Each structure stands twice: as C-alpha cells, then as structure tokens.
Coordinates of C-alpha atoms in Angstrom, one line a residue:
M406 CA 99.7 162.9 88.1
K407 CA 100.9 165.3 90.8
R408 CA 100.2 162.8 93.7
I409 CA 103.0 160.7 95.1
H410 CA 102.2 157.3 96.7
L411 CA 104.3 157.3 99.9
F412 CA 103.6 155.0 102.9
E413 CA 101.3 155.9 105.8
F414 CA 101.8 154.1 109.1
E415 CA 98.0 153.3 109.3
D416 CA 98.3 151.3 106.1
L417 CA 101.1 149.0 107.3
P418 CA 99.7 145.5 108.2
W419 CA 102.1 145.2 111.2
F420 CA 101.0 148.6 112.7
P421 CA 99.6 148.1 116.2
H422 CA 95.8 148.2 116.2
W423 CA 95.6 150.3 119.4
L424 CA 97.7 153.0 117.9
R425 CA 95.7 153.0 114.7
E426 CA 92.5 153.3 116.8
R427 CA 93.9 156.3 118.6
M428 CA 95.0 158.0 115.4
T429 CA 91.5 157.4 113.9
R430 CA 89.8 159.0 117.0
Y431 CA 92.0 162.0 116.4
I432 CA 90.9 162.2 112.8
M433 CA 87.3 162.0 113.9
A434 CA 87.9 165.0 116.1
M435 CA 89.3 166.8 113.0
H436 CA 86.1 165.9 111.1
R437 CA 84.0 167.4 113.8
L438 CA 86.1 170.5 114.0
L439 CA 85.9 171.0 110.2
D440 CA 82.2 170.3 110.2
T441 CA 82.6 167.5 107.6
R442 CA 79.1 166.3 108.5
S443 CA 77.4 169.2 106.9
M444 CA 79.4 169.1 103.7
L445 CA 78.8 165.4 103.3
A446 CA 75.1 165.6 104.1
D447 CA 74.7 168.0 101.3
L448 CA 76.5 165.7 98.8
M449 CA 74.5 162.7 100.1
V450 CA 71.1 164.5 99.6
R451 CA 72.1 165.1 96.0
A452 CA 73.4 161.6 95.3
L453 CA 70.4 159.8 96.9
K454 CA 68.1 161.4 94.3
Y455 CA 69.8 159.2 91.7
T456 CA 69.0 155.8 93.3
N457 CA 65.7 154.1 94.2
S458 CA 67.4 152.9 97.4
N459 CA 67.6 154.9 100.7
H460 CA 70.9 153.2 101.3
I461 CA 74.5 154.4 101.7
I462 CA 77.3 151.8 101.4
D463 CA 80.4 153.3 103.0
L464 CA 83.5 151.7 101.7
C465 CA 86.9 151.6 103.6
S466 CA 85.1 152.6 106.8
G467 CA 87.8 151.6 109.2
S468 CA 86.5 152.3 112.7
G469 CA 83.5 154.2 111.5
G470 CA 84.5 157.6 110.2
P471 CA 82.1 160.6 109.8
M472 CA 79.3 158.7 108.0
L473 CA 77.7 157.7 111.3
D474 CA 77.2 161.4 112.1
V475 CA 76.1 162.1 108.5
A476 CA 73.5 159.4 108.6
E477 CA 72.1 160.9 111.8
T478 CA 71.8 164.3 110.2
L479 CA 70.2 162.9 107.0
R480 CA 67.5 160.9 109.0
Q481 CA 66.2 164.2 110.3
Q482 CA 65.4 165.3 106.7
P483 CA 61.9 164.7 105.1
G484 CA 61.8 161.4 103.3
L485 CA 65.0 160.0 104.8
A486 CA 63.9 158.8 108.2
D487 CA 64.4 155.2 107.2
L488 CA 67.9 155.8 105.7
K489 CA 70.1 152.8 106.0
L490 CA 73.9 153.0 106.4
T491 CA 76.2 150.0 105.8
L492 CA 79.8 150.3 106.9
S493 CA 82.4 148.0 105.2
D494 CA 86.1 147.5 104.8
L495 CA 88.5 145.1 103.3
Y496 CA 89.8 144.6 106.8
P497 CA 86.6 145.1 108.9
N498 CA 87.0 146.7 112.4
Q499 CA 85.4 144.0 114.5
E500 CA 85.3 146.2 117.6
T501 CA 83.3 148.9 115.9
A502 CA 81.0 146.2 114.3
S503 CA 80.4 144.7 117.7
Q504 CA 79.6 148.2 119.2
L505 CA 77.1 148.9 116.5
L506 CA 75.4 145.5 116.9
Q507 CA 75.1 146.2 120.6
A508 CA 73.6 149.6 120.0
G509 CA 70.7 147.8 118.3
D510 CA 70.1 150.3 115.5
P511 CA 68.5 148.2 112.6
N512 CA 69.3 150.9 110.1
T513 CA 73.1 151.0 110.8
T514 CA 75.2 147.9 110.2
Y515 CA 78.9 147.0 109.8
L516 CA 79.7 144.1 107.5
T517 CA 82.0 141.7 109.3
T518 CA 83.1 140.0 106.1
P519 CA 85.7 141.7 103.9
V520 CA 84.4 144.0 101.1
D521 CA 86.8 145.0 98.3
A522 CA 85.7 148.4 97.0
A523 CA 87.4 147.6 93.7
T524 CA 85.2 144.5 93.0
L525 CA 81.8 145.6 94.5
G526 CA 79.2 144.8 91.9
E527 CA 75.4 145.3 91.5
E528 CA 74.5 143.2 94.6
K529 CA 74.4 146.3 96.9
P530 CA 72.3 149.1 95.4
G531 CA 72.7 152.6 96.9
V532 CA 75.1 155.5 97.2
R533 CA 78.7 154.3 97.6
T534 CA 81.0 156.6 99.6
L535 CA 84.8 156.8 100.1
I536 CA 85.4 159.4 102.7
C537 CA 89.1 160.4 103.1
S538 CA 90.1 157.0 101.7
M539 CA 90.5 157.3 98.0
H540 CA 94.0 158.7 98.5
H541 CA 95.0 155.3 99.9
M542 CA 94.4 153.7 96.5
R543 CA 96.9 153.5 93.7
P544 CA 95.5 154.9 90.4
N545 CA 94.6 151.5 88.9
T546 CA 92.6 150.5 92.0
A547 CA 91.0 154.0 92.2
Q548 CA 89.9 153.8 88.6
R549 CA 88.4 150.3 89.1
I550 CA 86.4 151.5 92.1
L551 CA 84.9 154.3 90.0
Q552 CA 84.3 151.9 87.1
R553 CA 82.5 149.4 89.2
A554 CA 80.0 152.1 90.4
Q555 CA 79.5 153.2 86.8
E556 CA 78.9 149.6 85.6
A557 CA 76.4 149.0 88.4
R558 CA 74.7 152.4 87.6
Q559 CA 74.9 153.4 91.3
P560 CA 75.9 156.8 92.6
I561 CA 79.4 157.2 94.2
C562 CA 80.8 160.0 96.3
V563 CA 84.6 160.5 96.9
F564 CA 85.5 163.1 99.5
E565 CA 88.8 164.3 100.9
I566 CA 89.6 166.8 103.6
S567 CA 93.3 166.6 102.6
D568 CA 94.6 168.9 99.8
N569 CA 97.3 168.6 97.2
A570 CA 97.0 172.0 95.6
V571 CA 100.3 173.5 96.9
P572 CA 103.8 172.4 96.0
N573 CA 104.6 169.1 97.7
A574 CA 107.7 170.5 99.4
L575 CA 105.4 172.8 101.5
W576 CA 103.8 169.8 103.2
W577 CA 107.2 168.6 104.5
L578 CA 108.0 172.1 105.7
A579 CA 104.6 172.1 107.5
L580 CA 105.4 168.9 109.5
P581 CA 106.2 170.7 112.7
I582 CA 102.9 172.6 112.5
G583 CA 101.1 169.2 112.1
F584 CA 103.0 167.9 115.1
L585 CA 102.0 170.9 117.3
M586 CA 98.3 170.8 116.1
V587 CA 97.9 167.4 117.7
F588 CA 98.5 168.8 121.2
F589 CA 95.7 171.4 120.7
I590 CA 93.1 169.1 119.1
T591 CA 93.5 166.0 121.3
P592 CA 91.3 167.4 124.0
L593 CA 88.4 167.2 121.5
V594 CA 88.9 163.4 121.0
R595 CA 86.0 161.2 122.1
P596 CA 86.0 158.8 123.7
M597 CA 89.1 159.9 125.6
T598 CA 91.5 157.2 126.9
W599 CA 94.6 157.2 129.0
Q600 CA 96.6 155.9 126.0
Q601 CA 95.5 159.0 124.0
L602 CA 96.7 161.3 126.7
V603 CA 99.9 159.5 127.6
F604 CA 101.1 158.9 124.0
T605 CA 100.3 162.5 123.1
Y606 CA 101.6 164.6 126.0
L607 CA 104.0 162.4 128.0
I608 CA 105.4 160.2 125.2
P609 CA 104.6 162.1 122.0
V610 CA 104.3 159.1 119.7
L611 CA 100.9 160.0 118.4
P612 CA 101.9 163.6 117.3
L613 CA 104.8 162.1 115.3
L614 CA 102.7 159.5 113.6
I615 CA 99.8 161.8 112.9
A616 CA 102.0 164.6 111.5
W617 CA 103.7 162.1 109.1
D618 CA 100.5 160.5 107.9
G619 CA 98.8 163.9 107.5
A620 CA 101.6 165.2 105.3
V621 CA 101.6 162.0 103.3
S622 CA 97.8 162.1 102.9
N623 CA 98.2 165.5 101.3
V624 CA 100.8 164.4 98.8
R625 CA 98.8 161.3 98.1
T626 CA 95.5 163.1 97.4
Y627 CA 94.2 163.1 93.9
T628 CA 93.9 166.7 92.6
L629 CA 91.0 167.8 90.4
Q630 CA 93.4 167.4 87.5
D631 CA 94.4 163.9 88.7
M632 CA 90.7 163.0 88.8
D633 CA 90.4 163.8 85.1
I634 CA 93.1 161.1 84.5
L635 CA 91.2 158.6 86.6
L636 CA 88.0 159.3 84.6
E637 CA 89.6 158.7 81.2
G638 CA 87.6 156.1 79.4
L639 CA 84.7 156.3 81.9
E640 CA 82.7 158.9 80.1
T641 CA 79.4 157.3 78.9
E642 CA 76.0 158.6 77.8
D643 CA 74.1 157.1 80.8
Y644 CA 76.5 158.2 83.6
R645 CA 78.0 161.6 84.4
W646 CA 80.8 162.8 86.6
E647 CA 81.1 166.0 88.6
K648 CA 84.1 167.1 90.5
G649 CA 84.8 170.3 92.5
A650 CA 85.7 171.8 95.8
I651 CA 83.5 172.8 98.7
K652 CA 84.6 175.9 100.7
G653 CA 84.6 175.1 104.4
K654 CA 86.5 175.4 107.6
G655 CA 90.2 174.9 107.1
G656 CA 90.0 175.4 103.3
A657 CA 88.4 173.7 100.3
K658 CA 87.5 170.1 100.4
L659 CA 87.6 168.1 97.2
Y660 CA 84.8 165.8 96.0
L661 CA 84.0 163.6 93.0
L662 CA 80.4 162.5 92.3
G663 CA 79.4 159.8 89.9
L664 CA 75.7 159.9 89.0
P665 CA 73.5 157.8 86.7
K666 CA 71.8 160.0 84.0
D667 CA 68.3 159.3 85.2
T668 CA 65.6 161.7 86.3
P669 CA 66.3 162.5 90.0
V670 CA 63.8 160.9 92.4
E671 CA 62.6 163.6 94.8
K672 CA 63.0 162.2 98.3
T673 CA 63.7 165.3 100.4
Q674 CA 63.9 169.0 100.3
P675 CA 66.7 170.8 98.5
S676 CA 70.3 170.6 99.7
I677 CA 71.2 171.2 103.4
L678 CA 73.9 173.7 102.4
E679 CA 74.9 174.9 99.0
A680 CA 78.2 173.4 97.8
Q681 CA 79.8 175.7 95.3
P682 CA 82.0 173.8 92.7
M683 CA 85.2 175.5 92.0
A684 CA 87.0 175.4 88.6

C-alpha cells in the first residue's frame, strides 16, 4: 500500500477536547467551502436505493461532520422527507449528542453508547457512512468494516476529501501552505469562539496542529489502488463494490460504495448531481 499510518493529534487519547473541537469546526468550514454536501447527497441517493430502510448510520461521527447538512439536503428530495440519520462513534461526543437532543428533531439522533464500526452487525439496517474517517483505520480494521457491511447486506459509503495521489514528499513540502490556509479559512468557522480566534491569530497553535494533521491525513488516505487491496476476498455474487473519484472544488474526492446486488428500490428522483467515476 502507498499509505503510511502516521499519528494525528486528533487521534491521541490525551489530546485536549477543546482543541479537538476547534479543529473539527475548522474541518466543517472546509467541507462547506468544498461543497461536500452536494457530492455526498448524490452518493446517498444512489446507496439508499439498495436498502428498504430510509436510514443512514454515520460511523465515526465525532462532533457531527457534514452528514447533518447532507440529511437536510436529502429530506428535500421526493420520497426522503422522513429520512433518519443516526450519528455514532466509538467515543461519542456527548456535547453534540446533547445539542441534538435539545434540538428535538426525532429524525436525527446521536447514540451516546460506543459503536465500533468494525463490529456493527445486522441490528442497524440502512446505509453506513464513513466520511473522512476511513484513513484513521489501519488496513485490518478498515477491511473488517467493509466486511461487516457486506455480511449484513447493507450499503456502505466511504468518502475522503484528502488525497494521496501525489508523492508523499510533496505533502511535507506543502505544510507551510496548509499552515497559512488556516488564517484565511478560519473566518468561515461556525460557531465562532474566542478560543478559535486567539489560538489561530494570536497564539497560532491551531494552524500548526491543523497543518500537521492535514498532511498526515493525505499520506494516510487509501488510494484507489489501496482500496483494491482492502477488497481482496470480499468479492461475492450478491454484493458489489464501486470505487472512483468525484470531480469537485479543490480536486477529486475519493469514494468507495458497497451495494447489495438487489433490484434498486425507487425512492426518489435521479441523482442530485452526476458523479463521474475516474479510472
């Protein structure tokens, strides 16, 4: 495999929660800037046709991620007004769970008990999603996650905005660019807090952390060729895999879809935007 499994600060158990939260809010601003919502909505429309459940189970959700925006977009489509979104994580974000509970949306929940993406069975039907989180998994764990979806005959969608197509050395050379980008993108962060501003512009801790984790995310990302290795032994007659890249803002975004080989259930109109797989 081309990927290298280096450490990210966000993964470290001792890493301060408040810093992780500020970094996550920056990443959410990146998702909005890249229009991740539209790309994911298209993939979800396709995947939902292969399950009888109008339910998305987002794995490794952290503090929410872009799936909240994606669900909002999908509910505006014919046949998906009652779409349910369940957020989950091995280490649930209790603050986000509490906020969603207070919001009172019966179709959006955050499980407060740990959910291990590598052991999830048939008890939760629906489309499983891993949004910008598969690169955190080592190959054995990543393959188990895919295998569990296949065994449960449920669709799964893996999506990454990071890229590992160029030589790894270029990501380290680009660290200063990643550092500087934080200063320009931070004004888009919502909700904005004094910590976000102080530790970006006065004491630039966040730019350093975000630049490092961004570079590591790229070298950790599974390339399309790496995905072939993950899928070895998972080819069956009743389940198919599709991988590719979607052209979007900031370059191509990689995806992997796992779909049961059943007749699609028509729930909505054709895709919101046309994703063009690349070789």
